[in-house]
Amino acid sequence: MSQVVVVIGDRLGKGQNVAKGVEAAGGKAIVINGVGADMRLGDVMKAENADLGLSFCGSGGAGAITAQTKYGYPAHYGMRSIEEGVTAVNEGKRVLGFGFMDVEELGKRITEAYMKARV
């Protein structure tokens, strides 16, 4: 099984803690640098042939909606909890939009859920 590639785009240029969780679960994390990174999520996912994209902004939707609209990635957005994200992965979503949640547990649990779902 190949390594799960997760792209992280945060409106405020964060995401390093989520990346630590992705890597702790055995995935490869790609954090998009800079303010407004969430809006480039779909572009980077496409360029990196990523399995998942995680978007973080105040509404939890802008980057995820953009990736869905531009590239057709199945998305779920407006999420405020890790549990919602795990459920979305189990439903086959590849782009997840959250409010600001730069926490390691989120990256770890989402990556683990994806690995379990694709087996």
C-alpha atoms as a PDB file:
ATOM      1  CA  MET A   1       0.000   0.000   0.000  1.00  0.00           C
ATOM      2  CA  SER A   2       1.395   3.414  -0.948  1.00  0.00           C
ATOM      3  CA  GLN A   3       1.752   6.252   1.519  1.00  0.00           C
ATOM      4  CA  VAL A   4      -1.297   8.493   1.979  1.00  0.00           C
ATOM      5  CA  VAL A   5      -0.581  12.029   0.715  1.00  0.00           C
ATOM      6  CA  VAL A   6      -2.471  14.810   2.505  1.00  0.00           C
ATOM      7  CA  VAL A   7      -2.352  18.458   1.409  1.00  0.00           C
ATOM      8  CA  ILE A   8      -3.086  21.059   4.087  1.00  0.00           C
ATOM      9  CA  GLY A   9      -4.193  24.598   3.243  1.00  0.00           C
ATOM     10  CA  ASP A  10      -4.882  27.056   6.055  1.00  0.00           C
ATOM     11  CA  ARG A  11      -6.193  30.582   5.449  1.00  0.00           C
ATOM     12  CA  LEU A  12      -3.720  31.954   8.001  1.00  0.00           C
ATOM     13  CA  GLY A  13      -0.734  29.944   6.766  1.00  0.00           C
ATOM     14  CA  LYS A  14      -0.821  27.430   9.613  1.00  0.00           C
ATOM     15  CA  GLY A  15      -1.309  23.656   9.503  1.00  0.00           C
ATOM     16  CA  GLN A  16       1.987  22.459  10.934  1.00  0.00           C
ATOM     17  CA  ASN A  17       0.330  20.696  13.870  1.00  0.00           C
ATOM     18  CA  VAL A  18      -2.129  18.895  11.582  1.00  0.00           C
ATOM     19  CA  ALA A  19       0.878  17.842   9.473  1.00  0.00           C
ATOM     20  CA  LYS A  20       2.540  16.299  12.542  1.00  0.00           C
ATOM     21  CA  GLY A  21      -0.577  14.170  13.055  1.00  0.00           C
ATOM     22  CA  VAL A  22      -0.648  13.065   9.410  1.00  0.00           C
ATOM     23  CA  GLU A  23       2.986  11.985   9.676  1.00  0.00           C
ATOM     24  CA  ALA A  24       2.415  10.263  13.038  1.00  0.00           C
ATOM     25  CA  ALA A  25      -0.218   8.121  11.292  1.00  0.00           C
ATOM     26  CA  GLY A  26       2.260   7.203   8.549  1.00  0.00           C
ATOM     27  CA  GLY A  27       1.106   9.669   5.905  1.00  0.00           C
ATOM     28  CA  LYS A  28       2.965  12.325   3.945  1.00  0.00           C
ATOM     29  CA  ALA A  29       1.859  15.883   4.736  1.00  0.00           C
ATOM     30  CA  ILE A  30       2.251  18.790   2.331  1.00  0.00           C
ATOM     31  CA  VAL A  31       1.572  22.146   3.994  1.00  0.00           C
ATOM     32  CA  ILE A  32       0.869  25.009   1.583  1.00  0.00           C
ATOM     33  CA  ASN A  33       2.767  28.073   2.756  1.00  0.00           C
ATOM     34  CA  GLY A  34       1.362  31.567   3.087  1.00  0.00           C
ATOM     35  CA  VAL A  35      -1.810  33.409   3.885  1.00  0.00           C
ATOM     36  CA  GLY A  36      -4.740  32.266   1.752  1.00  0.00           C
ATOM     37  CA  ALA A  37      -3.243  28.790   1.301  1.00  0.00           C
ATOM     38  CA  ASP A  38      -6.698  27.206   1.524  1.00  0.00           C
ATOM     39  CA  MET A  39      -7.618  28.733  -1.843  1.00  0.00           C
ATOM     40  CA  ARG A  40      -4.774  26.836  -3.543  1.00  0.00           C
ATOM     41  CA  LEU A  41      -5.717  23.464  -2.033  1.00  0.00           C
ATOM     42  CA  GLY A  42      -7.178  21.901  -5.186  1.00  0.00           C
ATOM     43  CA  ASP A  43      -4.275  23.083  -7.346  1.00  0.00           C
ATOM     44  CA  VAL A  44      -1.694  21.526  -5.021  1.00  0.00           C
ATOM     45  CA  MET A  45      -3.723  18.327  -4.624  1.00  0.00           C
ATOM     46  CA  LYS A  46      -3.826  17.942  -8.389  1.00  0.00           C
ATOM     47  CA  ALA A  47      -0.099  18.719  -8.811  1.00  0.00           C
ATOM     48  CA  GLU A  48       0.900  16.267  -6.042  1.00  0.00           C
ATOM     49  CA  ASN A  49      -1.687  13.595  -6.949  1.00  0.00           C
ATOM     50  CA  ALA A  50      -2.819  13.750  -3.304  1.00  0.00           C
ATOM     51  CA  ASP A  51      -5.280  11.411  -1.651  1.00  0.00           C
ATOM     52  CA  LEU A  52      -6.810  14.004   0.686  1.00  0.00           C
ATOM     53  CA  GLY A  53      -6.989  17.752   1.109  1.00  0.00           C
ATOM     54  CA  LEU A  54      -7.674  19.557   4.371  1.00  0.00           C
ATOM     55  CA  SER A  55      -8.836  23.162   4.214  1.00  0.00           C
ATOM     56  CA  PHE A  56      -8.977  25.496   7.210  1.00  0.00           C
ATOM     57  CA  CYS A  57     -10.627  28.911   7.339  1.00  0.00           C
ATOM     58  CA  GLY A  58     -13.160  30.770   9.446  1.00  0.00           C
ATOM     59  CA  SER A  59     -16.176  29.300   7.653  1.00  0.00           C
ATOM     60  CA  GLY A  60     -14.571  25.948   6.968  1.00  0.00           C
ATOM     61  CA  GLY A  61     -15.608  26.021   3.352  1.00  0.00           C
ATOM     62  CA  ALA A  62     -13.857  28.349   0.918  1.00  0.00           C
ATOM     63  CA  GLY A  63     -10.876  26.176  -0.005  1.00  0.00           C
ATOM     64  CA  ALA A  64     -12.889  22.954  -0.020  1.00  0.00           C
ATOM     65  CA  ILE A  65     -15.602  24.432  -2.240  1.00  0.00           C
ATOM     66  CA  THR A  66     -12.967  25.820  -4.614  1.00  0.00           C
ATOM     67  CA  ALA A  67     -11.245  22.406  -4.902  1.00  0.00           C
ATOM     68  CA  GLN A  68     -14.595  20.709  -5.489  1.00  0.00           C
ATOM     69  CA  THR A  69     -15.703  23.225  -8.108  1.00  0.00           C
ATOM     70  CA  LYS A  70     -12.417  23.405 -10.010  1.00  0.00           C
ATOM     71  CA  TYR A  71     -11.394  19.728  -9.938  1.00  0.00           C
ATOM     72  CA  GLY A  72     -14.508  17.772  -8.947  1.00  0.00           C
ATOM     73  CA  TYR A  73     -13.082  16.383  -5.711  1.00  0.00           C
ATOM     74  CA  PRO A  74     -15.867  15.104  -3.456  1.00  0.00           C
ATOM     75  CA  ALA A  75     -15.982  17.538  -0.543  1.00  0.00           C
ATOM     76  CA  HIS A  76     -17.595  18.128   2.807  1.00  0.00           C
ATOM     77  CA  TYR A  77     -17.165  21.492   4.504  1.00  0.00           C
ATOM     78  CA  GLY A  78     -18.297  23.642   7.394  1.00  0.00           C
ATOM     79  CA  MET A  79     -17.021  21.075   9.861  1.00  0.00           C
ATOM     80  CA  ARG A  80     -16.129  21.916  13.436  1.00  0.00           C
ATOM     81  CA  SER A  81     -15.069  18.546  14.853  1.00  0.00           C
ATOM     82  CA  ILE A  82     -12.715  15.685  14.136  1.00  0.00           C
ATOM     83  CA  GLU A  83     -15.650  13.254  14.276  1.00  0.00           C
ATOM     84  CA  GLU A  84     -17.350  15.046  11.393  1.00  0.00           C
ATOM     85  CA  GLY A  85     -14.145  14.704   9.388  1.00  0.00           C
ATOM     86  CA  VAL A  86     -13.837  10.981  10.082  1.00  0.00           C
ATOM     87  CA  THR A  87     -17.458  10.501   8.993  1.00  0.00           C
ATOM     88  CA  ALA A  88     -16.807  12.465   5.787  1.00  0.00           C
ATOM     89  CA  VAL A  89     -13.781  10.273   4.966  1.00  0.00           C
ATOM     90  CA  ASN A  90     -15.889   7.167   5.572  1.00  0.00           C
ATOM     91  CA  GLU A  91     -18.468   8.590   3.130  1.00  0.00           C
ATOM     92  CA  GLY A  92     -15.780   8.887   0.439  1.00  0.00           C
ATOM     93  CA  LYS A  93     -15.022  12.617   0.637  1.00  0.00           C
ATOM     94  CA  ARG A  94     -11.509  13.647  -0.428  1.00  0.00           C
ATOM     95  CA  VAL A  95     -11.554  17.336   0.479  1.00  0.00           C
ATOM     96  CA  LEU A  96     -12.484  18.315   4.010  1.00  0.00           C
ATOM     97  CA  GLY A  97     -13.202  21.886   5.083  1.00  0.00           C
ATOM     98  CA  PHE A  98     -12.872  22.812   8.753  1.00  0.00           C
ATOM     99  CA  GLY A  99     -12.972  25.936  10.845  1.00  0.00           C
ATOM    100  CA  PHE A 100      -9.584  26.804  12.298  1.00  0.00           C
ATOM    101  CA  MET A 101      -8.335  23.611  14.011  1.00  0.00           C
ATOM    102  CA  ASP A 102      -4.548  23.266  13.735  1.00  0.00           C
ATOM    103  CA  VAL A 103      -4.338  20.263  16.051  1.00  0.00           C
ATOM    104  CA  GLU A 104      -2.256  17.124  15.680  1.00  0.00           C
ATOM    105  CA  GLU A 105      -5.114  14.772  16.589  1.00  0.00           C
ATOM    106  CA  LEU A 106      -7.128  15.926  13.573  1.00  0.00           C
ATOM    107  CA  GLY A 107      -4.374  15.031  11.110  1.00  0.00           C
ATOM    108  CA  LYS A 108      -3.744  11.696  12.762  1.00  0.00           C
ATOM    109  CA  ARG A 109      -7.365  10.564  12.958  1.00  0.00           C
ATOM    110  CA  ILE A 110      -8.280  11.690   9.449  1.00  0.00           C
ATOM    111  CA  THR A 111      -5.266   9.904   7.959  1.00  0.00           C
ATOM    112  CA  GLU A 112      -6.001   6.739   9.945  1.00  0.00           C
ATOM    113  CA  ALA A 113      -9.648   6.823   8.821  1.00  0.00           C
ATOM    114  CA  TYR A 114      -8.607   7.156   5.189  1.00  0.00           C
ATOM    115  CA  MET A 115      -6.120   4.279   5.488  1.00  0.00           C
ATOM    116  CA  LYS A 116      -8.760   2.081   7.100  1.00  0.00           C
ATOM    117  CA  ALA A 117     -11.439   3.020   4.532  1.00  0.00           C
ATOM    118  CA  ARG A 118      -9.306   2.231   1.504  1.00  0.00           C
ATOM    119  CA  VAL A 119      -8.352  -1.286   2.693  1.00  0.00           C
END
